[in-house]
């Protein structure tokens, strides 16, 4: 099971990628296993030296009871101190932000999130991305025939 943030690669240049664990409740994990998550406007930020993902929408579990989770709460990300310090210094530089790229489950069954250190694209860069994607699509179409 894998949930991708497709708009991230269109909106940003991804410089570095990191895999982080997430602190989740049981109903959040069950909802993620059924693919019920949305990355709309999700980003990561530092709060008291710890990294959190904000605005990540994980839908409420259908069979959940009164103990169901809040769909849009901040969720703590688990990284090494060395990685956190490295990311924090990059974010303090001009133009960098941290965005979630995909959520997946590791071989051990743990929910992981891949985050990317990203810089925003300008409008003309987005047009170049569209042209490149169309050219690749045409090339694949001709190769199939």
Short mmCIF file of N, CA, C and O in Angstrom, two decimals:
data_model
loop_
_atom_site.label_atom_id
_atom_site.label_comp_id
_atom_site.label_asym_id
_atom_site.label_seq_id
_atom_site.Cartn_x
_atom_site.Cartn_y
_atom_site.Cartn_z
N UNK A 1 0.84 -1.18 0.00
CA UNK A 1 0.00 0.00 0.00
C UNK A 1 0.88 1.24 0.00
O UNK A 1 1.78 1.35 0.82
N UNK A 2 0.62 2.12 -0.92
CA UNK A 2 1.42 3.34 -1.04
C UNK A 2 0.51 4.48 -1.49
O UNK A 2 -0.27 4.32 -2.42
N UNK A 3 0.63 5.61 -0.83
CA UNK A 3 -0.14 6.80 -1.18
C UNK A 3 0.86 7.88 -1.56
O UNK A 3 1.73 8.23 -0.76
N UNK A 4 0.74 8.40 -2.79
CA UNK A 4 1.72 9.38 -3.29
C UNK A 4 1.14 10.78 -3.34
O UNK A 4 -0.05 10.97 -3.57
N UNK A 5 2.02 11.75 -3.19
CA UNK A 5 1.68 13.16 -3.35
C UNK A 5 2.12 13.56 -4.77
O UNK A 5 3.25 13.96 -4.99
N UNK A 6 1.21 13.41 -5.72
CA UNK A 6 1.57 13.63 -7.13
C UNK A 6 1.87 15.09 -7.44
O UNK A 6 2.71 15.39 -8.28
N UNK A 7 1.20 16.00 -6.78
CA UNK A 7 1.39 17.42 -7.09
C UNK A 7 2.73 17.95 -6.57
O UNK A 7 3.18 19.00 -7.01
N UNK A 8 3.37 17.23 -5.66
CA UNK A 8 4.62 17.71 -5.08
C UNK A 8 5.72 17.84 -6.14
O UNK A 8 6.47 18.82 -6.15
N UNK A 9 5.81 16.87 -7.03
CA UNK A 9 6.87 16.90 -8.03
C UNK A 9 6.59 17.93 -9.12
O UNK A 9 7.50 18.37 -9.81
N UNK A 10 5.33 18.33 -9.26
CA UNK A 10 4.98 19.38 -10.22
C UNK A 10 5.23 20.76 -9.62
O UNK A 10 5.67 21.67 -10.32
N UNK A 11 4.97 20.92 -8.34
CA UNK A 11 5.07 22.23 -7.69
C UNK A 11 6.48 22.56 -7.18
O UNK A 11 6.81 23.72 -7.00
N UNK A 12 7.30 21.53 -6.92
CA UNK A 12 8.59 21.74 -6.25
C UNK A 12 9.71 20.98 -6.94
O UNK A 12 9.49 19.96 -7.57
N UNK A 13 10.94 21.49 -6.73
CA UNK A 13 12.16 20.74 -7.02
C UNK A 13 12.51 20.00 -5.73
O UNK A 13 12.65 20.63 -4.68
N UNK A 14 12.66 18.71 -5.79
CA UNK A 14 12.98 17.91 -4.61
C UNK A 14 14.49 17.72 -4.57
O UNK A 14 15.07 17.09 -5.45
N UNK A 15 15.14 18.25 -3.53
CA UNK A 15 16.60 18.14 -3.41
C UNK A 15 17.02 16.88 -2.64
O UNK A 15 17.87 16.13 -3.10
N UNK A 16 16.46 16.69 -1.47
CA UNK A 16 16.80 15.53 -0.64
C UNK A 16 15.53 14.82 -0.21
O UNK A 16 14.48 15.45 -0.07
N UNK A 17 15.64 13.51 0.02
CA UNK A 17 14.51 12.73 0.50
C UNK A 17 14.92 12.01 1.78
O UNK A 17 16.06 11.55 1.91
N UNK A 18 13.99 11.94 2.72
CA UNK A 18 14.21 11.25 3.98
C UNK A 18 13.01 10.37 4.29
O UNK A 18 11.88 10.74 3.99
N UNK A 19 13.27 9.22 4.90
CA UNK A 19 12.20 8.34 5.35
C UNK A 19 12.05 8.51 6.86
O UNK A 19 13.04 8.42 7.60
N UNK A 20 10.84 8.78 7.29
CA UNK A 20 10.57 9.01 8.71
C UNK A 20 9.42 8.14 9.17
O UNK A 20 8.52 7.81 8.40
N UNK A 21 9.45 7.78 10.44
CA UNK A 21 8.33 7.09 11.04
C UNK A 21 7.29 8.12 11.46
O UNK A 21 7.58 9.31 11.55
N UNK A 22 6.07 7.65 11.71
CA UNK A 22 5.01 8.56 12.16
C UNK A 22 4.40 8.02 13.44
O UNK A 22 4.24 6.81 13.59
N UNK A 23 4.03 8.94 14.34
CA UNK A 23 3.33 8.55 15.55
C UNK A 23 1.84 8.57 15.22
O UNK A 23 1.27 9.62 14.96
N UNK A 24 1.21 7.39 15.20
CA UNK A 24 -0.19 7.25 14.79
C UNK A 24 -0.98 6.46 15.83
O UNK A 24 -0.41 5.69 16.60
N UNK A 25 -2.29 6.65 15.80
CA UNK A 25 -3.18 5.83 16.62
C UNK A 25 -3.64 4.64 15.77
O UNK A 25 -3.39 4.58 14.57
N UNK A 26 -4.35 3.71 16.39
CA UNK A 26 -4.79 2.51 15.70
C UNK A 26 -5.73 2.77 14.55
O UNK A 26 -5.62 2.18 13.48
N UNK A 27 -6.68 3.70 14.73
CA UNK A 27 -7.64 3.97 13.66
C UNK A 27 -6.99 4.68 12.50
O UNK A 27 -7.42 4.52 11.36
N UNK A 28 -5.94 5.47 12.77
CA UNK A 28 -5.21 6.12 11.68
C UNK A 28 -4.50 5.09 10.81
O UNK A 28 -4.51 5.19 9.58
N UNK A 29 -3.91 4.10 11.44
CA UNK A 29 -3.21 3.04 10.69
C UNK A 29 -4.20 2.26 9.83
O UNK A 29 -3.95 1.99 8.66
N UNK A 30 -5.35 1.92 10.40
CA UNK A 30 -6.35 1.17 9.64
C UNK A 30 -6.87 1.98 8.46
O UNK A 30 -7.10 1.45 7.38
N UNK A 31 -7.04 3.27 8.65
CA UNK A 31 -7.49 4.13 7.57
C UNK A 31 -6.43 4.25 6.48
O UNK A 31 -6.75 4.26 5.29
N UNK A 32 -5.15 4.34 6.87
CA UNK A 32 -4.07 4.40 5.90
C UNK A 32 -3.96 3.10 5.10
O UNK A 32 -3.69 3.13 3.90
N UNK A 33 -4.18 1.97 5.75
CA UNK A 33 -4.11 0.69 5.05
C UNK A 33 -5.18 0.58 3.98
O UNK A 33 -5.01 -0.10 2.98
N UNK A 34 -6.29 1.29 4.18
CA UNK A 34 -7.35 1.28 3.15
C UNK A 34 -7.15 2.41 2.15
O UNK A 34 -7.98 2.60 1.27
N UNK A 35 -6.06 3.20 2.26
CA UNK A 35 -5.72 4.22 1.26
C UNK A 35 -6.47 5.52 1.42
O UNK A 35 -6.60 6.27 0.46
N UNK A 36 -6.91 5.85 2.60
CA UNK A 36 -7.74 7.04 2.84
C UNK A 36 -6.90 8.19 3.41
O UNK A 36 -7.01 8.53 4.58
N UNK A 37 -6.06 8.79 2.58
CA UNK A 37 -5.26 9.93 3.01
C UNK A 37 -5.16 10.94 1.87
O UNK A 37 -5.24 10.58 0.70
N UNK A 38 -5.02 12.21 2.24
CA UNK A 38 -4.92 13.28 1.24
C UNK A 38 -3.80 14.23 1.64
O UNK A 38 -3.70 14.63 2.80
N UNK A 39 -2.98 14.60 0.66
CA UNK A 39 -1.85 15.47 0.90
C UNK A 39 -2.15 16.95 0.61
O UNK A 39 -1.22 17.75 0.59
N UNK A 40 -3.39 17.31 0.35
CA UNK A 40 -3.70 18.70 -0.01
C UNK A 40 -3.18 19.67 1.04
O UNK A 40 -3.56 19.61 2.19
N UNK A 41 -2.31 20.58 0.63
CA UNK A 41 -1.73 21.63 1.47
C UNK A 41 -0.94 21.08 2.66
O UNK A 41 -0.76 21.78 3.64
N UNK A 42 -0.47 19.86 2.62
CA UNK A 42 0.30 19.29 3.73
C UNK A 42 1.75 19.75 3.64
O UNK A 42 2.32 19.86 2.56
N UNK A 43 2.32 20.04 4.79
CA UNK A 43 3.72 20.43 4.88
C UNK A 43 4.24 20.04 6.26
O UNK A 43 3.48 19.69 7.15
N UNK A 44 5.56 20.11 6.42
CA UNK A 44 6.18 19.76 7.69
C UNK A 44 6.80 21.01 8.31
O UNK A 44 7.27 21.90 7.59
N UNK A 45 6.80 21.07 9.62
CA UNK A 45 7.39 22.21 10.31
C UNK A 45 8.03 21.76 11.62
O UNK A 45 7.68 20.71 12.16
N UNK A 46 8.97 22.57 12.10
CA UNK A 46 9.64 22.27 13.36
C UNK A 46 8.90 22.95 14.49
O UNK A 46 8.47 24.11 14.37
N UNK A 47 8.76 22.21 15.59
CA UNK A 47 8.09 22.75 16.78
C UNK A 47 8.88 22.23 17.98
O UNK A 47 8.89 21.02 18.23
N UNK A 48 9.57 23.12 18.67
CA UNK A 48 10.39 22.78 19.83
C UNK A 48 11.41 21.70 19.50
O UNK A 48 11.60 20.74 20.26
N UNK A 49 12.05 21.81 18.36
CA UNK A 49 13.10 20.88 17.97
C UNK A 49 12.62 19.56 17.40
O UNK A 49 13.43 18.68 17.12
N UNK A 50 11.31 19.38 17.28
CA UNK A 50 10.77 18.15 16.72
C UNK A 50 10.03 18.47 15.43
O UNK A 50 9.50 19.56 15.26
N UNK A 51 9.98 17.50 14.53
CA UNK A 51 9.36 17.69 13.22
C UNK A 51 7.94 17.13 13.23
O UNK A 51 7.70 16.01 13.67
N UNK A 52 7.00 17.95 12.74
CA UNK A 52 5.59 17.56 12.67
C UNK A 52 5.09 17.76 11.25
O UNK A 52 5.54 18.67 10.55
N UNK A 53 4.15 16.92 10.84
CA UNK A 53 3.48 17.11 9.55
C UNK A 53 2.12 17.75 9.86
O UNK A 53 1.41 17.33 10.75
N UNK A 54 1.82 18.80 9.13
CA UNK A 54 0.61 19.57 9.36
C UNK A 54 -0.30 19.48 8.14
O UNK A 54 0.17 19.44 7.02
N UNK A 55 -1.59 19.44 8.36
CA UNK A 55 -2.62 19.43 7.32
C UNK A 55 -2.66 18.14 6.50
O UNK A 55 -3.19 18.13 5.40
N UNK A 56 -2.10 17.07 7.02
CA UNK A 56 -2.21 15.77 6.36
C UNK A 56 -3.55 15.18 6.79
O UNK A 56 -3.78 14.95 7.97
N UNK A 57 -4.43 14.97 5.82
CA UNK A 57 -5.78 14.48 6.12
C UNK A 57 -5.82 12.97 6.02
O UNK A 57 -5.64 12.40 4.94
N UNK A 58 -6.03 12.32 7.16
CA UNK A 58 -6.24 10.87 7.20
C UNK A 58 -7.70 10.70 7.61
O UNK A 58 -8.09 11.06 8.71
N UNK A 59 -8.50 10.16 6.71
CA UNK A 59 -9.94 10.05 6.94
C UNK A 59 -10.24 9.20 8.16
O UNK A 59 -9.47 8.30 8.52
N UNK A 60 -11.36 9.49 8.80
CA UNK A 60 -11.77 8.71 9.96
C UNK A 60 -12.04 7.27 9.53
O UNK A 60 -12.55 7.02 8.44
N UNK A 61 -11.71 6.34 10.41
CA UNK A 61 -11.93 4.93 10.13
C UNK A 61 -13.43 4.65 10.20
O UNK A 61 -14.10 5.02 11.16
N UNK A 62 -13.97 4.01 9.19
CA UNK A 62 -15.41 3.78 9.06
C UNK A 62 -15.95 2.97 10.23
O UNK A 62 -17.02 3.27 10.77
N UNK A 63 -15.22 1.94 10.64
CA UNK A 63 -15.69 1.08 11.72
C UNK A 63 -15.20 1.53 13.10
O UNK A 63 -15.31 0.79 14.06
N UNK A 64 -14.66 2.75 13.17
CA UNK A 64 -14.16 3.27 14.44
C UNK A 64 -15.29 3.63 15.39
O UNK A 64 -16.41 3.91 14.99
N UNK A 65 -14.98 3.66 16.67
CA UNK A 65 -15.97 3.97 17.68
C UNK A 65 -15.73 5.38 18.21
O UNK A 65 -15.19 6.22 17.49
N UNK A 66 -16.08 5.61 19.45
CA UNK A 66 -15.87 6.92 20.07
C UNK A 66 -14.39 7.28 20.11
O UNK A 66 -14.03 8.45 20.23
N UNK A 67 -13.50 6.31 20.01
CA UNK A 67 -12.06 6.53 20.08
C UNK A 67 -11.46 6.87 18.72
O UNK A 67 -10.25 6.80 18.56
N UNK A 68 -12.28 7.24 17.74
CA UNK A 68 -11.77 7.58 16.41
C UNK A 68 -10.90 8.83 16.49
O UNK A 68 -11.07 9.66 17.37
N UNK A 69 -10.00 8.99 15.55
CA UNK A 69 -9.03 10.08 15.57
C UNK A 69 -9.57 11.34 14.89
O UNK A 69 -10.54 11.29 14.13
N UNK A 70 -8.89 12.46 15.12
CA UNK A 70 -9.16 13.72 14.43
C UNK A 70 -8.47 13.65 13.07
O UNK A 70 -7.26 13.42 13.00
N UNK A 71 -9.18 13.87 11.95
CA UNK A 71 -8.59 13.66 10.62
C UNK A 71 -7.42 14.58 10.27
O UNK A 71 -6.55 14.20 9.51
N UNK A 72 -7.38 15.80 10.81
CA UNK A 72 -6.36 16.77 10.35
C UNK A 72 -5.44 17.22 11.48
O UNK A 72 -4.97 18.34 11.47
N UNK A 73 -5.15 16.39 12.42
CA UNK A 73 -4.29 16.79 13.52
C UNK A 73 -2.82 16.77 13.11
O UNK A 73 -2.46 16.14 12.11
N UNK A 74 -1.97 17.47 13.86
CA UNK A 74 -0.53 17.42 13.61
C UNK A 74 -0.01 16.06 14.05
O UNK A 74 -0.39 15.55 15.10
N UNK A 75 0.89 15.50 13.24
CA UNK A 75 1.45 14.19 13.56
C UNK A 75 2.96 14.29 13.64
O UNK A 75 3.62 14.83 12.74
N UNK A 76 3.51 13.76 14.69
CA UNK A 76 4.95 13.82 14.93
C UNK A 76 5.68 12.85 14.02
O UNK A 76 5.23 11.72 13.81
N UNK A 77 6.80 13.31 13.47
CA UNK A 77 7.64 12.47 12.62
C UNK A 77 8.88 12.04 13.41
O UNK A 77 9.43 12.81 14.19
N UNK A 78 9.31 10.82 13.18
CA UNK A 78 10.42 10.25 13.92
C UNK A 78 11.65 10.14 13.03
O UNK A 78 11.67 9.37 12.07
N UNK A 79 12.66 10.95 13.34
CA UNK A 79 13.94 10.95 12.62
C UNK A 79 15.07 10.99 13.64
O UNK A 79 14.87 11.35 14.80
N UNK A 80 16.28 10.67 13.19
CA UNK A 80 17.46 10.80 14.04
C UNK A 80 17.76 12.27 14.29
O UNK A 80 17.44 13.13 13.47
N UNK A 81 18.43 12.55 15.41
CA UNK A 81 18.77 13.94 15.74
C UNK A 81 19.69 14.55 14.68
O UNK A 81 19.56 15.72 14.34
N UNK A 82 20.58 13.73 14.15
CA UNK A 82 21.51 14.19 13.12
C UNK A 82 20.74 14.63 11.87
O UNK A 82 21.02 15.68 11.28
N UNK A 83 19.75 13.83 11.47
CA UNK A 83 18.93 14.17 10.30
C UNK A 83 18.08 15.41 10.58
O UNK A 83 17.95 16.28 9.71
N UNK A 84 17.52 15.50 11.78
CA UNK A 84 16.71 16.67 12.13
C UNK A 84 17.53 17.95 12.08
O UNK A 84 17.07 18.98 11.57
N UNK A 85 18.74 17.89 12.59
CA UNK A 85 19.61 19.07 12.59
C UNK A 85 19.98 19.48 11.17
O UNK A 85 19.98 20.66 10.82
N UNK A 86 20.26 18.49 10.33
CA UNK A 86 20.62 18.74 8.92
C UNK A 86 19.45 19.39 8.18
O UNK A 86 19.61 20.36 7.44
N UNK A 87 18.23 18.86 8.39
CA UNK A 87 17.04 19.41 7.74
C UNK A 87 16.76 20.81 8.24
O UNK A 87 16.42 21.72 7.47
N UNK A 88 16.91 21.03 9.55
CA UNK A 88 16.62 22.34 10.14
C UNK A 88 17.54 23.42 9.60
O UNK A 88 17.10 24.54 9.31
N UNK A 89 18.82 23.10 9.39
CA UNK A 89 19.74 24.10 8.84
C UNK A 89 19.38 24.43 7.39
O UNK A 89 19.47 25.58 6.97
N UNK A 90 18.94 23.42 6.63
CA UNK A 90 18.54 23.67 5.24
C UNK A 90 17.28 24.52 5.16
O UNK A 90 17.15 25.38 4.30
N UNK A 91 16.32 24.26 6.07
CA UNK A 91 15.05 24.99 6.04
C UNK A 91 15.27 26.46 6.38
O UNK A 91 14.57 27.33 5.86
N UNK A 92 16.25 26.73 7.23
CA UNK A 92 16.53 28.11 7.60
C UNK A 92 17.14 28.90 6.44
O UNK A 92 17.12 30.12 6.45
N UNK A 93 17.68 28.19 5.44
CA UNK A 93 18.14 28.85 4.23
C UNK A 93 16.92 29.34 3.46
O UNK A 93 15.82 28.84 3.59
N UNK A 94 17.12 30.30 2.61
CA UNK A 94 16.01 30.90 1.89
C UNK A 94 15.44 29.95 0.83
O UNK A 94 16.16 29.36 0.05
N UNK A 95 14.12 29.81 0.84
CA UNK A 95 13.44 29.10 -0.23
C UNK A 95 13.20 27.62 -0.02
O UNK A 95 12.59 26.98 -0.87
N UNK A 96 13.66 27.04 1.07
CA UNK A 96 13.46 25.61 1.28
C UNK A 96 12.24 25.36 2.17
O UNK A 96 11.96 26.12 3.08
N UNK A 97 11.55 24.27 1.88
CA UNK A 97 10.44 23.80 2.70
C UNK A 97 10.47 22.28 2.74
O UNK A 97 11.13 21.65 1.93
N UNK A 98 9.73 21.71 3.68
CA UNK A 98 9.68 20.26 3.81
C UNK A 98 8.26 19.82 3.48
O UNK A 98 7.31 20.30 4.08
N UNK A 99 8.15 18.93 2.51
CA UNK A 99 6.82 18.46 2.12
C UNK A 99 6.78 16.94 2.14
O UNK A 99 7.77 16.27 1.86
N UNK A 100 5.62 16.37 2.47
CA UNK A 100 5.48 14.91 2.42
C UNK A 100 5.32 14.45 0.98
O UNK A 100 4.58 15.05 0.20
N UNK A 101 6.01 13.38 0.61
CA UNK A 101 5.98 12.87 -0.76
C UNK A 101 5.12 11.61 -0.90
O UNK A 101 4.38 11.47 -1.86
N UNK A 102 5.24 10.70 0.05
CA UNK A 102 4.44 9.49 -0.01
C UNK A 102 4.36 8.85 1.37
O UNK A 102 5.22 9.06 2.22
N UNK A 103 3.32 8.06 1.57
CA UNK A 103 3.14 7.27 2.78
C UNK A 103 3.13 5.81 2.34
O UNK A 103 2.47 5.45 1.37
N UNK A 104 3.88 4.99 3.04
CA UNK A 104 3.96 3.58 2.70
C UNK A 104 4.15 2.77 3.97
O UNK A 104 4.38 3.33 5.05
N UNK A 105 4.05 1.47 3.86
CA UNK A 105 4.26 0.57 4.98
C UNK A 105 5.55 -0.21 4.75
O UNK A 105 5.76 -0.76 3.67
N UNK A 106 6.41 -0.24 5.76
CA UNK A 106 7.68 -0.94 5.65
C UNK A 106 7.44 -2.45 5.69
O UNK A 106 6.32 -2.91 5.93
N UNK A 107 8.51 -3.20 5.50
CA UNK A 107 8.39 -4.66 5.52
C UNK A 107 7.94 -5.17 6.88
O UNK A 107 7.31 -6.21 6.98
N UNK A 108 8.27 -4.43 7.92
CA UNK A 108 7.85 -4.82 9.26
C UNK A 108 6.44 -4.39 9.61
O UNK A 108 5.98 -4.59 10.72
N UNK A 109 5.74 -3.74 8.67
CA UNK A 109 4.37 -3.32 8.89
C UNK A 109 4.22 -1.95 9.51
O UNK A 109 3.12 -1.55 9.88
N UNK A 110 5.31 -1.19 9.64
CA UNK A 110 5.26 0.14 10.23
C UNK A 110 4.91 1.17 9.16
O UNK A 110 5.38 1.09 8.03
N UNK A 111 4.10 2.16 9.54
CA UNK A 111 3.74 3.24 8.61
C UNK A 111 4.91 4.21 8.54
O UNK A 111 5.41 4.69 9.56
N UNK A 112 5.37 4.50 7.35
CA UNK A 112 6.48 5.41 7.11
C UNK A 112 6.01 6.52 6.18
O UNK A 112 5.10 6.33 5.36
N UNK A 113 6.67 7.66 6.28
CA UNK A 113 6.38 8.77 5.38
C UNK A 113 7.70 9.22 4.79
O UNK A 113 8.71 9.31 5.48
N UNK A 114 7.69 9.45 3.49
CA UNK A 114 8.88 9.97 2.81
C UNK A 114 8.68 11.48 2.67
O UNK A 114 7.69 11.92 2.10
N UNK A 115 9.62 12.22 3.23
CA UNK A 115 9.55 13.68 3.15
C UNK A 115 10.66 14.18 2.25
O UNK A 115 11.69 13.53 2.10
N UNK A 116 10.42 15.31 1.63
CA UNK A 116 11.40 15.88 0.72
C UNK A 116 11.75 17.31 1.08
O UNK A 116 10.88 18.09 1.46
N UNK A 117 13.01 17.63 0.98
CA UNK A 117 13.48 19.00 1.14
C UNK A 117 13.36 19.66 -0.22
O UNK A 117 14.01 19.25 -1.18
N UNK A 118 12.47 20.66 -0.33
CA UNK A 118 12.07 21.14 -1.65
C UNK A 118 12.19 22.65 -1.78
O UNK A 118 12.12 23.39 -0.79
N UNK A 119 12.37 23.08 -3.03
CA UNK A 119 12.32 24.49 -3.40
C UNK A 119 11.18 24.65 -4.40
O UNK A 119 10.96 23.80 -5.25
N UNK A 120 10.45 25.75 -4.29
CA UNK A 120 9.31 25.98 -5.17
C UNK A 120 9.73 26.27 -6.60
O UNK A 120 10.79 26.83 -6.86
N UNK A 121 8.87 25.86 -7.54
CA UNK A 121 9.11 26.13 -8.96
C UNK A 121 8.39 27.40 -9.37
O UNK A 121 7.34 27.74 -8.84
N UNK A 122 8.95 28.06 -10.34
CA UNK A 122 8.30 29.22 -10.96
C UNK A 122 7.35 28.72 -12.03
O UNK A 122 7.37 27.56 -12.42
N UNK A 123 6.52 29.61 -12.56
CA UNK A 123 5.52 29.23 -13.56
C UNK A 123 6.16 28.67 -14.82
O UNK A 123 5.72 27.66 -15.36
N UNK A 124 7.27 29.29 -15.28
CA UNK A 124 7.91 28.80 -16.51
C UNK A 124 8.54 27.44 -16.28
O UNK A 124 8.63 26.62 -17.20
N UNK A 125 8.98 27.14 -15.05
CA UNK A 125 9.53 25.82 -14.75
C UNK A 125 8.43 24.76 -14.80
O UNK A 125 8.65 23.64 -15.24
N UNK A 126 7.23 25.13 -14.35
CA UNK A 126 6.11 24.19 -14.40
C UNK A 126 5.73 23.89 -15.84
O UNK A 126 5.39 22.76 -16.18
N UNK A 127 5.80 24.90 -16.69
CA UNK A 127 5.52 24.67 -18.11
C UNK A 127 6.53 23.71 -18.72
O UNK A 127 6.17 22.86 -19.55
N UNK A 128 7.79 23.85 -18.33
CA UNK A 128 8.82 22.92 -18.81
C UNK A 128 8.53 21.50 -18.35
O UNK A 128 8.72 20.55 -19.11
N UNK A 129 8.04 21.35 -17.13
CA UNK A 129 7.69 20.02 -16.62
C UNK A 129 6.57 19.40 -17.44
O UNK A 129 6.59 18.21 -17.74
N UNK A 130 5.60 20.21 -17.81
CA UNK A 130 4.48 19.73 -18.61
C UNK A 130 4.97 19.30 -19.99
O UNK A 130 4.59 18.25 -20.50
N UNK A 131 5.84 20.12 -20.61
CA UNK A 131 6.39 19.77 -21.92
C UNK A 131 7.19 18.47 -21.86
O UNK A 131 7.08 17.62 -22.74
N UNK A 132 7.99 18.31 -20.82
CA UNK A 132 8.80 17.10 -20.67
C UNK A 132 7.92 15.88 -20.48
O UNK A 132 8.16 14.83 -21.08
N UNK A 133 6.88 16.00 -19.69
CA UNK A 133 5.96 14.89 -19.45
C UNK A 133 5.24 14.50 -20.74
O UNK A 133 5.10 13.32 -21.04
N UNK A 134 4.81 15.49 -21.53
CA UNK A 134 4.15 15.21 -22.80
C UNK A 134 5.10 14.54 -23.79
O UNK A 134 4.71 13.61 -24.51
N UNK A 135 6.35 14.99 -23.81
CA UNK A 135 7.34 14.40 -24.70
C UNK A 135 7.61 12.94 -24.32
O UNK A 135 7.71 12.06 -25.19
N UNK A 136 7.69 12.67 -23.03
CA UNK A 136 7.90 11.30 -22.57
C UNK A 136 6.72 10.41 -22.94
O UNK A 136 6.88 9.25 -23.33
N UNK A 137 5.52 10.95 -22.81
CA UNK A 137 4.31 10.21 -23.15
C UNK A 137 4.29 9.85 -24.64
O UNK A 137 3.96 8.74 -25.03
N UNK A 138 4.65 10.81 -25.48
CA UNK A 138 4.69 10.58 -26.93
C UNK A 138 5.74 9.53 -27.28
O UNK A 138 5.52 8.66 -28.12
N UNK A 139 6.89 9.62 -26.63
CA UNK A 139 7.97 8.66 -26.87
C UNK A 139 7.52 7.24 -26.50
O UNK A 139 7.75 6.30 -27.26
N UNK A 140 6.85 7.11 -25.37
CA UNK A 140 6.37 5.78 -24.96
C UNK A 140 5.32 5.26 -25.93
O UNK A 140 5.27 4.07 -26.21
N UNK A 141 4.50 6.15 -26.46
CA UNK A 141 3.47 5.75 -27.41
C UNK A 141 4.09 5.20 -28.69
O UNK A 141 3.64 4.22 -29.25
N UNK A 142 5.16 5.84 -29.16
CA UNK A 142 5.82 5.39 -30.39
C UNK A 142 6.64 4.11 -30.16
O UNK A 142 6.77 3.29 -31.06
N UNK A 143 7.19 3.95 -28.99
CA UNK A 143 7.97 2.78 -28.69
C UNK A 143 7.07 1.53 -28.63
O UNK A 143 7.46 0.44 -29.03
N UNK A 144 5.84 1.68 -28.13
CA UNK A 144 4.92 0.56 -28.06
C UNK A 144 4.55 0.03 -29.42
O UNK A 144 4.37 -1.17 -29.60
N UNK A 145 4.44 0.90 -30.43
CA UNK A 145 4.00 0.49 -31.77
C UNK A 145 5.08 -0.16 -32.54
O UNK A 145 5.91 -0.76 -32.46
#
